[in-house]
mmCIF file of C-alpha atoms and ligand atoms in Angstrom:
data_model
loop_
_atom_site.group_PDB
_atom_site.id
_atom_site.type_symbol
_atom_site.label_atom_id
_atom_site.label_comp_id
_atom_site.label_asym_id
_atom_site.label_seq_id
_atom_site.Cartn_x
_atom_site.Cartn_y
_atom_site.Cartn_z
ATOM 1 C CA UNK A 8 12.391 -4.065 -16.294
ATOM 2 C CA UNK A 9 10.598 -6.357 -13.428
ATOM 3 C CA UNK A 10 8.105 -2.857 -12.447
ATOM 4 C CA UNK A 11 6.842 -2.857 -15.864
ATOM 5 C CA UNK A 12 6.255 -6.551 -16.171
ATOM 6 C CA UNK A 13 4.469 -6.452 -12.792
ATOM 7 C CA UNK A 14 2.597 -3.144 -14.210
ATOM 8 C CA UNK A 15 1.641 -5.069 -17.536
ATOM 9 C CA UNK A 16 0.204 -7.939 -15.556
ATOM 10 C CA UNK A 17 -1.904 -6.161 -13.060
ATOM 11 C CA UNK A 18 -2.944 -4.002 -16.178
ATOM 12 C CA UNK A 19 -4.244 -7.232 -17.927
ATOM 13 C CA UNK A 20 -6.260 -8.646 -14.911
ATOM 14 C CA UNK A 21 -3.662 -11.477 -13.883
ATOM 15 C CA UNK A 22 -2.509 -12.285 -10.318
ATOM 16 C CA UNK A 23 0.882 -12.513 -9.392
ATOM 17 C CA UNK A 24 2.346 -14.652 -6.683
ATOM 18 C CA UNK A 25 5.841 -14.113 -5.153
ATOM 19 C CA UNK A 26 7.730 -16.400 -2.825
ATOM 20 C CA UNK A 27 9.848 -15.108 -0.163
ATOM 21 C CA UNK A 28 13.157 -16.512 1.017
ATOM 22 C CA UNK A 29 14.515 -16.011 4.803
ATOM 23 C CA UNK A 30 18.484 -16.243 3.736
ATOM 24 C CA UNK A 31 18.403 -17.792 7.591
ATOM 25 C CA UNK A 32 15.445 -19.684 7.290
ATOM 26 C CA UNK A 33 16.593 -21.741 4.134
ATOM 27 C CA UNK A 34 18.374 -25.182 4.167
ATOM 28 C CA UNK A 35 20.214 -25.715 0.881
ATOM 29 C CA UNK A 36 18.376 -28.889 0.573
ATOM 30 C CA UNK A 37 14.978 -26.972 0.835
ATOM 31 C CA UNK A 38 16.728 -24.767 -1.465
ATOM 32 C CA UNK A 39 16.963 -27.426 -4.218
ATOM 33 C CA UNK A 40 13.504 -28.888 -3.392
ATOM 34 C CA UNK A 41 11.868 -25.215 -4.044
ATOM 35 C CA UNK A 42 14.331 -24.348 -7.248
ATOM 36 C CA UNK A 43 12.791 -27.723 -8.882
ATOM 37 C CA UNK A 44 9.304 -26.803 -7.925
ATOM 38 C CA UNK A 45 10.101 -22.696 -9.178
ATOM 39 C CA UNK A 46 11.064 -24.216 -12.339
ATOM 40 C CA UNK A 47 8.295 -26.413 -12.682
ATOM 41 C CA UNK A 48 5.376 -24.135 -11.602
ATOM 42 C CA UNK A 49 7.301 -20.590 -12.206
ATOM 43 C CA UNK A 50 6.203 -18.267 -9.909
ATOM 44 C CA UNK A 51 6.312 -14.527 -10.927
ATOM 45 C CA UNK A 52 8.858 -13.110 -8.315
ATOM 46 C CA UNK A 53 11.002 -14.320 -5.699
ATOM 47 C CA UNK A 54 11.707 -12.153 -2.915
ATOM 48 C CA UNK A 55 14.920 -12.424 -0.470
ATOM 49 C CA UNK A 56 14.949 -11.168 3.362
ATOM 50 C CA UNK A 57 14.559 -11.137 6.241
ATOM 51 C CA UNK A 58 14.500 -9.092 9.845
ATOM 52 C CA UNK A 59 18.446 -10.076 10.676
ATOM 53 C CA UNK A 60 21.485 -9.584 9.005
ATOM 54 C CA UNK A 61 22.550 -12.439 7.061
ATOM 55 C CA UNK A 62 25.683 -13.472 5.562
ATOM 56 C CA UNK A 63 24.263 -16.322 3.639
ATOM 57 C CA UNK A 64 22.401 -13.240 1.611
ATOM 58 C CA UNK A 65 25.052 -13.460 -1.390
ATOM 59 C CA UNK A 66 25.561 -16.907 -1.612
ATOM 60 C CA UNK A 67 21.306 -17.600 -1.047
ATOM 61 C CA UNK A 68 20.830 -15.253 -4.234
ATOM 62 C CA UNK A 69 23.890 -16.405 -6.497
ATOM 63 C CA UNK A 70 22.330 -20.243 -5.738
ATOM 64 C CA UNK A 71 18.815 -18.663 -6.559
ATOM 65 C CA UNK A 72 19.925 -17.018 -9.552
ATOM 66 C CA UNK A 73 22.166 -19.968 -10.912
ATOM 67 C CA UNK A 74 18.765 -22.368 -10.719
ATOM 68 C CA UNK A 75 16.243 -20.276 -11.673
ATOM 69 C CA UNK A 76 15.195 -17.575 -14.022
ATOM 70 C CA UNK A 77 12.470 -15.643 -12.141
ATOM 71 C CA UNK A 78 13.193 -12.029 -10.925
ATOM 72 C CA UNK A 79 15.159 -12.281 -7.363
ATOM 73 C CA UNK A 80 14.039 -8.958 -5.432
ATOM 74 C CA UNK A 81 15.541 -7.697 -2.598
ATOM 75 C CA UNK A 82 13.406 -7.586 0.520
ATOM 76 C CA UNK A 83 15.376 -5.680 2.999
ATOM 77 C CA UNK A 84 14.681 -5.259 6.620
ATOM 78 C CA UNK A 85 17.171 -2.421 6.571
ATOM 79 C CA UNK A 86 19.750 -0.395 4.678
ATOM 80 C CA UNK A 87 22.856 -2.959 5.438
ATOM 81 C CA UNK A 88 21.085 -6.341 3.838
ATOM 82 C CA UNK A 89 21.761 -5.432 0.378
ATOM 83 C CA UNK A 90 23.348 -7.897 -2.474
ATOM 84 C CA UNK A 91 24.426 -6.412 -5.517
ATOM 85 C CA UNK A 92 23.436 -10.101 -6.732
ATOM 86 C CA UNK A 93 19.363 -9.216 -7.240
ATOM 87 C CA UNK A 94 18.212 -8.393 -10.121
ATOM 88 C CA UNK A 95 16.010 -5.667 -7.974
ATOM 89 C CA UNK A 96 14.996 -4.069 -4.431
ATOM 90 C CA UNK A 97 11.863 -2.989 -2.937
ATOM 91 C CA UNK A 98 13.174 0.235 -1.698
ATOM 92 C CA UNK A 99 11.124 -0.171 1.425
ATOM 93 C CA UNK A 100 9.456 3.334 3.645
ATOM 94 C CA UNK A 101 7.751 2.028 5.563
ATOM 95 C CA UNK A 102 4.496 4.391 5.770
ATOM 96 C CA UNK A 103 2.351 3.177 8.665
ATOM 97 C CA UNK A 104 5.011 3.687 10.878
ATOM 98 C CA UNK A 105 6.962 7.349 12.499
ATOM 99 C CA UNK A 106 10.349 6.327 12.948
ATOM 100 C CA UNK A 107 12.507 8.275 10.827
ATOM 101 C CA UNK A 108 15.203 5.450 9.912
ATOM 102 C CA UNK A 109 12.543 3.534 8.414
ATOM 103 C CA UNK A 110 11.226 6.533 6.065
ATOM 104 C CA UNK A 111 14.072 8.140 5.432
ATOM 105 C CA UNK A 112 17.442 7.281 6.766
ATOM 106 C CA UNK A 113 18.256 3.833 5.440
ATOM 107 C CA UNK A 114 16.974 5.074 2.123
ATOM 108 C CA UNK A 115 19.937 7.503 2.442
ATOM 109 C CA UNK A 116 22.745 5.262 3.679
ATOM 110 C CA UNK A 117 22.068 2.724 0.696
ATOM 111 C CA UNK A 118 21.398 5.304 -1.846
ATOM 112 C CA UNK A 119 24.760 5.517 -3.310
ATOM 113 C CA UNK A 120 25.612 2.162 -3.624
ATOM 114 C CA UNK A 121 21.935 1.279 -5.207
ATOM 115 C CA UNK A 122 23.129 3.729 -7.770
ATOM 116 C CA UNK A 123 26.679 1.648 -8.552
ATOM 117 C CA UNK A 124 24.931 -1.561 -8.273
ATOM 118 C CA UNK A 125 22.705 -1.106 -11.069
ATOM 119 C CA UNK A 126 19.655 -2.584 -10.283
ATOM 120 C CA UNK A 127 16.620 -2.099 -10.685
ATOM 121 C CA UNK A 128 15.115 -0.263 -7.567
ATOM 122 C CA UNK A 129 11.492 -0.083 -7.012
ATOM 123 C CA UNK A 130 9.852 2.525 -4.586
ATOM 124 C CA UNK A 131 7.131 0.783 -2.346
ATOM 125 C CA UNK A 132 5.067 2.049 0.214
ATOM 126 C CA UNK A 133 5.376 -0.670 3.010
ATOM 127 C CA UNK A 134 1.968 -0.669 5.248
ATOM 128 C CA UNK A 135 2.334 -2.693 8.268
ATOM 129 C CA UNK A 136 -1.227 -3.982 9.545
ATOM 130 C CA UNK A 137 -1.410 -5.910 12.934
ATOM 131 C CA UNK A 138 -1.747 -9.321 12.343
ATOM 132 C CA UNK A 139 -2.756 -10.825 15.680
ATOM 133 C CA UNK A 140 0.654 -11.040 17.017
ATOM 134 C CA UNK A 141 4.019 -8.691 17.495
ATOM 135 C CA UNK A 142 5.491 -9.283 14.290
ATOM 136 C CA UNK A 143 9.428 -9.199 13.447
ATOM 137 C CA UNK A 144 8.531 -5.841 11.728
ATOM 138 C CA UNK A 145 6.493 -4.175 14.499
ATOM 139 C CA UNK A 146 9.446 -4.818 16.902
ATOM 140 C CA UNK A 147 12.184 -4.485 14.822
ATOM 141 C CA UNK A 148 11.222 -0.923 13.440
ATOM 142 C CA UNK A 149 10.033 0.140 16.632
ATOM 143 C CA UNK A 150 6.802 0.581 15.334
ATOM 144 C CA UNK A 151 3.092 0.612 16.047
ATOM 145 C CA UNK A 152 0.935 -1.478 13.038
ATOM 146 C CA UNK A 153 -2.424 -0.586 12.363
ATOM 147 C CA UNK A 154 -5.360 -2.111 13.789
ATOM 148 C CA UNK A 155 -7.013 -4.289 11.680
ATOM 149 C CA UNK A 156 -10.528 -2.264 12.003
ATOM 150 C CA UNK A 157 -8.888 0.782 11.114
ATOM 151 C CA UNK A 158 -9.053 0.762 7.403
ATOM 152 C CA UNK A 159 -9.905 4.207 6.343
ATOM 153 C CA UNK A 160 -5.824 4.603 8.218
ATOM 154 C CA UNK A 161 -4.753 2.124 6.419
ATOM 155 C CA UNK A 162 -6.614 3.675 3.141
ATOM 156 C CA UNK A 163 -4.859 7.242 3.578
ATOM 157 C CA UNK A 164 -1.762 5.730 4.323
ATOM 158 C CA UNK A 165 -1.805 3.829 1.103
ATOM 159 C CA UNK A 166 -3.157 6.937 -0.776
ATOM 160 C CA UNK A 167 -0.474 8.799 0.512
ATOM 161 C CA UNK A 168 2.276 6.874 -0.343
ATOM 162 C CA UNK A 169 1.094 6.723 -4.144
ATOM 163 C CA UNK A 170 0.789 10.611 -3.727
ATOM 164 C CA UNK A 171 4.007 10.432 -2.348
ATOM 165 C CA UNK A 172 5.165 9.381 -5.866
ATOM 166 C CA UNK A 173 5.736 5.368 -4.513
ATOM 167 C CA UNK A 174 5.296 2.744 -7.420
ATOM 168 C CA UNK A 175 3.774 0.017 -5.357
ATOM 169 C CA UNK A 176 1.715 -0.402 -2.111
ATOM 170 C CA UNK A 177 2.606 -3.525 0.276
ATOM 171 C CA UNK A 178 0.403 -4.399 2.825
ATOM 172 C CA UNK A 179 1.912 -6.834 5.534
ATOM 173 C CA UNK A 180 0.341 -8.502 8.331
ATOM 174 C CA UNK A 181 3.815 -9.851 9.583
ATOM 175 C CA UNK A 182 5.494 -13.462 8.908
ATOM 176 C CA UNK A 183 3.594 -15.979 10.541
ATOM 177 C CA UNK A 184 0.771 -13.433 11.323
ATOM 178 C CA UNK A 185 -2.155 -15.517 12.805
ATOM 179 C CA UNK A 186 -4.680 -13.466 10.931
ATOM 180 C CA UNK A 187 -3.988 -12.069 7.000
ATOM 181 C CA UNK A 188 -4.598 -8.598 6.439
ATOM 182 C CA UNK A 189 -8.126 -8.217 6.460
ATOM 183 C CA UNK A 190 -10.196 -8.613 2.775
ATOM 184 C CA UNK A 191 -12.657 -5.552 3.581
ATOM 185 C CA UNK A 192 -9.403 -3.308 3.960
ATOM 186 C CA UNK A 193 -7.870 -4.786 1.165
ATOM 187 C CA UNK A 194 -10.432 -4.025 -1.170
ATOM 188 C CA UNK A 195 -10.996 -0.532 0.107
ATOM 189 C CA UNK A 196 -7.191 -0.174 -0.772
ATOM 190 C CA UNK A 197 -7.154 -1.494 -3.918
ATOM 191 C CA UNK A 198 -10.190 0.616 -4.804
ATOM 192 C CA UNK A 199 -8.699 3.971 -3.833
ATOM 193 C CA UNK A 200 -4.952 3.201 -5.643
ATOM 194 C CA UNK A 201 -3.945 2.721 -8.714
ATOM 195 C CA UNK A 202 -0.665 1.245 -7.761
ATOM 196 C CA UNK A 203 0.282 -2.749 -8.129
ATOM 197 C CA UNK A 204 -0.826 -3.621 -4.512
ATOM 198 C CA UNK A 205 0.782 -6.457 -2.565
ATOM 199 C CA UNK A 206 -0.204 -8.382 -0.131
ATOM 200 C CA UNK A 207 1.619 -11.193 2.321
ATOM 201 C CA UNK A 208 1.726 -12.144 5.967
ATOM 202 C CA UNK A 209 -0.051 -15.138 7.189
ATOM 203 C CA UNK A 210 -1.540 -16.736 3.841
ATOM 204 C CA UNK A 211 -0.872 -20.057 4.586
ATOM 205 C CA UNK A 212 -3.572 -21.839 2.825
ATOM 206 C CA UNK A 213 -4.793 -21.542 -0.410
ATOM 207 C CA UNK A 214 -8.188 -20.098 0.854
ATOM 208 C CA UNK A 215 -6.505 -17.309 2.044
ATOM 209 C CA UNK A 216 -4.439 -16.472 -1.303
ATOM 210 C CA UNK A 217 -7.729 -16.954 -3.162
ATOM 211 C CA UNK A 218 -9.510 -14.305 -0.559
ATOM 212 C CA UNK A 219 -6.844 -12.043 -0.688
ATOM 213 C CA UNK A 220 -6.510 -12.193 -4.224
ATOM 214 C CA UNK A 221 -10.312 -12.226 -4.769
ATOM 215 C CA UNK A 222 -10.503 -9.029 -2.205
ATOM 216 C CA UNK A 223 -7.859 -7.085 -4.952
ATOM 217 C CA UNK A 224 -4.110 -8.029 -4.098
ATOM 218 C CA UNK A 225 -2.442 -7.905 -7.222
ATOM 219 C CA UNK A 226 0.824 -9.952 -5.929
ATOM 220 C CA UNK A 227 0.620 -12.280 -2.899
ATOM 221 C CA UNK A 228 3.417 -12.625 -0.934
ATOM 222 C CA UNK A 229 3.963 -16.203 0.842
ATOM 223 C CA UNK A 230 7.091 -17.096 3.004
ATOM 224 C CA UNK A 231 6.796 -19.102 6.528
ATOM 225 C CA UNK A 232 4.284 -21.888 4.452
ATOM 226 C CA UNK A 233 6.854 -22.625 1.904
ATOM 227 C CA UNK A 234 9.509 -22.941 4.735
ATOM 228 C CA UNK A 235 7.295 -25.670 6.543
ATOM 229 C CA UNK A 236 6.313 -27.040 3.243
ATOM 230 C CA UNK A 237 8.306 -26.669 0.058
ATOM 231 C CA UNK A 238 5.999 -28.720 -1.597
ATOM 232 C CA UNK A 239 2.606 -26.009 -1.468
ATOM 233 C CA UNK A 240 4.057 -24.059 -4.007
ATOM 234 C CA UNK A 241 2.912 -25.848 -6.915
ATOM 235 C CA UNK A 242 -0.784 -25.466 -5.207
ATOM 236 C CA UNK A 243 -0.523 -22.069 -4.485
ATOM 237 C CA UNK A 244 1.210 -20.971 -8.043
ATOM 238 C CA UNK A 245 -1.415 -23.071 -8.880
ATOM 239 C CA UNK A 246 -4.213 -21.701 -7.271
ATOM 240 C CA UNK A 247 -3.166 -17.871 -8.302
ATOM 241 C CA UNK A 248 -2.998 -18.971 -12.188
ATOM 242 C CA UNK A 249 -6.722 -19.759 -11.801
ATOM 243 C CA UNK A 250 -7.771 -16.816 -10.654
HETATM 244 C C1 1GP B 10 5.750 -11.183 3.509
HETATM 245 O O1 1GP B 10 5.867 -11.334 5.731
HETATM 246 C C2 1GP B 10 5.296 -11.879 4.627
HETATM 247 O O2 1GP B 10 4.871 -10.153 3.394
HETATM 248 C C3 1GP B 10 5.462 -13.326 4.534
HETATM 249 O O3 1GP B 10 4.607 -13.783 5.467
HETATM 250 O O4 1GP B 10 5.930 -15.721 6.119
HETATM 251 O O5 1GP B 10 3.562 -15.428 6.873
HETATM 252 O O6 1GP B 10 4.081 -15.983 4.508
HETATM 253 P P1 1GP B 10 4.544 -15.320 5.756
#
């Protein structure tokens, strides 16, 4: 199961980095250039999603799956951009916000065809932070983020959703967000849950996945820096296997 491999790592101190693909966002020769470099450097997941529906989604993951053997996650930005091709889903609520559809309604819609796809479906408390612009999220979901200073909110909403009974936390800044979720709320996070804890929006450089890693993610989540550069990814697998 891809929970408990994530579980055993965390458990044994090791950082985790995941690379997210935009089905949209991808070229297939991009596609090629990053399966060569997954191969080479192996990152520990790949996520797949994105805020529109895509129809590339299928064909993205089959082309993923036929190139590479790391997990393929689903990263949906709603109920209707699933692929029984992924070997998993983040089943997304997203916490920090009040709009229903995002904490409960898609979960219903796709609920019975998670359970006749068969895979592996991972409950995840998704905490949007602002990250010094409207992100896709924020205005997609209809939702407010939480200010960056505000980290005893972000805290409670983190605690909650591991109270809640959610297997992993995910704190998000955004795509593109000019400013990473802050370390100091990071750590606070990390210290008060048990829970793997990701991290992504905005790590672009491999000072911020060594801060954000550093401050206690235990998965870093990088997407817009791999589509302007396929080639960081050996630096930032890299960088997270020396941590
Ligand atoms: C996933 O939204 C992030 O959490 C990805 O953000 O595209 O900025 O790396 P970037």
């Amino acid at each position: 199961m891809i929970y408990d491999k994530i579980l055993e790592k965390k458990n044994r101190g090791l950082k985790q980095i995941a690379l997210l693909i935009d089905p949209d966002k991808i070229t297939s020769g991009d596609l090629n250039v990053l399966l060569s470099s997954v191969n080479e450097t192996l990152p520990d997941l790949i996520l797949v999603g994105g805020s529109l529906i895509s129809e590339k989604t299928d064909e993205l993951i089959k082309g993923i799956k036929k190139g590479c053997d790391v997990p393929v996650l689903l990263f949906p930005g709603s109920s209707i951009q699933i692929s029984r091709f992924a070997d998993g889903i983040l089943f997304l609520t997203l916490l920090s916000g009040r709009n229903p559809e995002f904490l409960i309604s898609h979960h219903v819609s796709s609920a019975p065809l998670l359970r006749s796809s068969g895979m592996e479906v991972i409950s995840t408390g998704y905490i949007l932070i602002d990250g010094g612009k409207v992100s896709s999220v924020e205005y997609m979901s209809n939702t407010k983020p939480i200010p960056r200073e505000k980290t005893d909110l972000a805290v409670a909403t983190a605690l909650a959703g591991e109270m809640m009974g959610m297997k992993m936390l995910y704190l998000e800044a955004g795509s593109g967000a000019l400013t990473p979720v802050p370390e100091t709320m990071v750590g606070k996070v990390k210290e008060q849950t048990d829970v793997p804890l990701f991290v992504g929006g905005g790590l672009n450089s491999k000072e911020k996945i060594r801060s954000a890693c550093k401050a206690g993610a235990d998965v870093v989540v990088v997407g817009n820096a791999f589509e302007k550069d396929p080639g960081l990814l050996r630096s930032f697998v890299e960088t997270v296997r020396e941590m």
